[in-house]
Short mmCIF file of C-alpha atoms in Angstrom, two decimals:
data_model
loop_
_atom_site.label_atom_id
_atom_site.label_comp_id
_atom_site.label_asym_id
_atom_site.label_seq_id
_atom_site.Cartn_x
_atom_site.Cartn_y
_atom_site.Cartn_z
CA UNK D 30 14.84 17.15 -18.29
CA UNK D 31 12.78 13.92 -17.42
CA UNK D 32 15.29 11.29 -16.66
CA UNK D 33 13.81 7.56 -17.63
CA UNK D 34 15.50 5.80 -14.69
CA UNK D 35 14.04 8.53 -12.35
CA UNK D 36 12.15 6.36 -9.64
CA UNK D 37 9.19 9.24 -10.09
CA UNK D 38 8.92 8.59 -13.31
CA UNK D 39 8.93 4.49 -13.28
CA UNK D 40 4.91 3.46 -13.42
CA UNK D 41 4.61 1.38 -10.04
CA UNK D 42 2.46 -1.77 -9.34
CA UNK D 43 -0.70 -0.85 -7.43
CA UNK D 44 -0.45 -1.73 -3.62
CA UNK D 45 -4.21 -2.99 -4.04
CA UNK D 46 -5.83 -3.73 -7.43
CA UNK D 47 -9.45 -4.42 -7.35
CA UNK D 48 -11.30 -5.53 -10.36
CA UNK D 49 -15.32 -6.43 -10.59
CA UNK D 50 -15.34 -7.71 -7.38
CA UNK D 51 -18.61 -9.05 -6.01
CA UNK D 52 -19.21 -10.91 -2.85
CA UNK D 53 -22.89 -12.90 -2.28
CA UNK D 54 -24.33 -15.13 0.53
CA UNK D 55 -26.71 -17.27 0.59
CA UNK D 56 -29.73 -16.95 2.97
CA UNK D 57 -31.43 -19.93 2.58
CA UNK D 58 -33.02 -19.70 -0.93
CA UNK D 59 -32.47 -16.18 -1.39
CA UNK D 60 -28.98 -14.93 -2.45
CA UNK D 61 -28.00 -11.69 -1.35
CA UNK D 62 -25.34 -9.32 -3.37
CA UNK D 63 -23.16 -7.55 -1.12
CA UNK D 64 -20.58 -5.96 -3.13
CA UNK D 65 -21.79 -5.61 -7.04
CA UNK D 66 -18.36 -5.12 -9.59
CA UNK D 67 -16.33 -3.09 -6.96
CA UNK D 68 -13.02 -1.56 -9.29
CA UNK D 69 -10.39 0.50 -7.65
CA UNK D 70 -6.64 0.94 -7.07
CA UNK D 71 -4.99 2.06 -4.18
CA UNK D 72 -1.12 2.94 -4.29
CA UNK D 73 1.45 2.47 -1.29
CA UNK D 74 0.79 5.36 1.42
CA UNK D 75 -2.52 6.41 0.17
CA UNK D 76 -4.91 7.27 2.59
CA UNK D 77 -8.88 6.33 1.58
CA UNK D 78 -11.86 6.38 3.53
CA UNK D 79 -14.65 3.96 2.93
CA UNK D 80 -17.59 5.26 3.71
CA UNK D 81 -21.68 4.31 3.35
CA UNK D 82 -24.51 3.75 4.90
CA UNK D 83 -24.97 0.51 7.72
CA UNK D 84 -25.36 -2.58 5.40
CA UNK D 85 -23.44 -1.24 1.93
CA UNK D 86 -20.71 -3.57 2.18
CA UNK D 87 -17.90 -1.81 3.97
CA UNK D 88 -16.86 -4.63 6.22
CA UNK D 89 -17.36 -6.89 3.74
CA UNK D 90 -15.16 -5.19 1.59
CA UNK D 91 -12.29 -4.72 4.09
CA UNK D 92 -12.85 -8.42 5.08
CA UNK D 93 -11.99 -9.10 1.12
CA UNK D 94 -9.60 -7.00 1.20
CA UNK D 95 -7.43 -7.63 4.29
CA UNK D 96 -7.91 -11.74 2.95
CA UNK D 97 -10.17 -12.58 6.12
CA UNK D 98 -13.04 -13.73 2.99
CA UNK D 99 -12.89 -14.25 -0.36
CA UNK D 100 -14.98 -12.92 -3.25
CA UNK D 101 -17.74 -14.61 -4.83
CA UNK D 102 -16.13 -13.40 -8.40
CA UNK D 103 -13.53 -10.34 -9.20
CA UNK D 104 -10.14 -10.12 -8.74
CA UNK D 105 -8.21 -8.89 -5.83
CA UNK D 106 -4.34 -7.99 -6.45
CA UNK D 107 -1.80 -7.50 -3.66
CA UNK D 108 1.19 -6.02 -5.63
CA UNK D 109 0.20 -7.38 -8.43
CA UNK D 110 0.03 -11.03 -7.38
CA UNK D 111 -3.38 -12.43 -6.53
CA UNK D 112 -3.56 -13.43 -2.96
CA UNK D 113 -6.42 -15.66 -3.47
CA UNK D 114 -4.93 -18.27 -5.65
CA UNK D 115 -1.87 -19.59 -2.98
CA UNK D 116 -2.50 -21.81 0.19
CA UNK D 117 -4.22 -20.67 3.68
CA UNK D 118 -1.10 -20.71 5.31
CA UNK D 119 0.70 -18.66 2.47
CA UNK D 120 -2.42 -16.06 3.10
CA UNK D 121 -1.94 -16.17 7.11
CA UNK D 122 2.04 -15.30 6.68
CA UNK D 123 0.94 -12.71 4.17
CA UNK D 124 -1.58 -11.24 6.91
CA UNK D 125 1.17 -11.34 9.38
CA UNK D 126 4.05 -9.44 7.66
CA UNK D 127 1.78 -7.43 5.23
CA UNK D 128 -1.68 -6.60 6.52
CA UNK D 129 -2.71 -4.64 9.58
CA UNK D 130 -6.19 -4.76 10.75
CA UNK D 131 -8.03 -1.69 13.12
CA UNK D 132 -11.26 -3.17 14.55
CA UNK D 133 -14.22 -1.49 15.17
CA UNK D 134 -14.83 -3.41 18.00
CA UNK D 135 -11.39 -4.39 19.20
CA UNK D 136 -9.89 -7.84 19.44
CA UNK D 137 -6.79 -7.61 21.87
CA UNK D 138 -5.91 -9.79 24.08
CA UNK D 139 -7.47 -8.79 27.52
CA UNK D 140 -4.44 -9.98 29.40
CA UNK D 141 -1.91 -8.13 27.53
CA UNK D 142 -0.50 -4.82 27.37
CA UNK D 143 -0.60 -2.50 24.35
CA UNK D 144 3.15 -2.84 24.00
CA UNK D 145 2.71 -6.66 24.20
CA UNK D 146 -0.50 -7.29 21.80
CA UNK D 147 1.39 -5.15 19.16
CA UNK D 148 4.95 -6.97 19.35
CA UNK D 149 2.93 -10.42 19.41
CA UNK D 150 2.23 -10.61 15.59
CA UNK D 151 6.53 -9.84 15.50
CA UNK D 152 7.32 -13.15 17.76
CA UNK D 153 4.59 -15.41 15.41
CA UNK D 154 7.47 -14.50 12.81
CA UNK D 155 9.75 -15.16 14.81
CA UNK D 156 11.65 -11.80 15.21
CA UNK D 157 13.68 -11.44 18.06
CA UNK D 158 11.65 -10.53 21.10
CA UNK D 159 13.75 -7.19 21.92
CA UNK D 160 13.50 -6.37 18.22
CA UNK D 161 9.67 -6.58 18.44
CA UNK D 162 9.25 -4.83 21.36
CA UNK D 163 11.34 -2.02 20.41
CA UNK D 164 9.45 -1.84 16.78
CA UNK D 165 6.07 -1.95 18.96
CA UNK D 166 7.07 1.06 21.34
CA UNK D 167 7.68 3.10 17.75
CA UNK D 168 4.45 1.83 16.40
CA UNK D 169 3.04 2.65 19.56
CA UNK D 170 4.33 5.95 19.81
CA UNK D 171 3.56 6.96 15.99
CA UNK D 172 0.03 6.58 16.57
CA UNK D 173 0.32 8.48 20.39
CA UNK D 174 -0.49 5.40 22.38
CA UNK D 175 2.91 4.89 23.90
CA UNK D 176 1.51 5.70 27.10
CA UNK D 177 -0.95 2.63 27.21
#
């Protein structure tokens, strides 16, 4: 027997709703079209790979998509809300609490620890430093780099 108030059965907001997104630069008179009506959804704990040849768009894409650049035209949904329309320091709290970023090339801080450039982004919010750390050493360990 289905039960309507079953969470399972409740239709859920998208975690990331992309719609006819398109990204394009100029270079000098020429304008070149990086991403060309991009549409996808991606729900809370899915895992995707992005994949394509050097120059399709990929980084471009997760750029967009983690709110480090903005599309030319489309519409990108966090939730449900569009991240796009509120104020740069709205967007940088949303990066900090919502968004984590892997690098290709890394960008830690050279000076730092593992355990201290993950617990970092937890003080800029001003969590508790022993909090942070202690969140850090289970991120850390999670992913099997406690040991760094």
């Amino acid at each position: 027997m289905n039960n309507p108030i079953d969470s399972d059965s409740t239709p859920q907001v998208p975690l990331v709703s992309i719609d006819n997104l398109c990204r394009s630069f100029q270079m000098g008179k020429q304008t070149v079209h990086v991403l060309n009506g991009i549409t996808m959804t991606l729900a809370r704990k899915e895992m995707v790979s992005i994949v394509g040849a050097s120059g399709a768009g990929k980084s471009t894409l997760l750029h967009i998509m983690g709110t480090l650049d903005r599309p030319t035209s489309g519409k990108v949904l966090f939730e449900g809300k569009n991240m796009f329309r509120v104020s740069e320091t709205a967007l940088a709290g949303f990066r900090n609490r919502s968004i984590g970023f892997v690098f290709q090339f890394h960008h830690l801080l050279p000076e730092f620890t593992a355990l201290e450039n993950t617990y970092l982004p937890a003080l800029i919010q001003k969590i508790p430093k022993q909090q942070a750390m202690d969140a850090a050493k289970s991120l850390l360990s999670e992913v099997g780099l406690s040991h760094r």
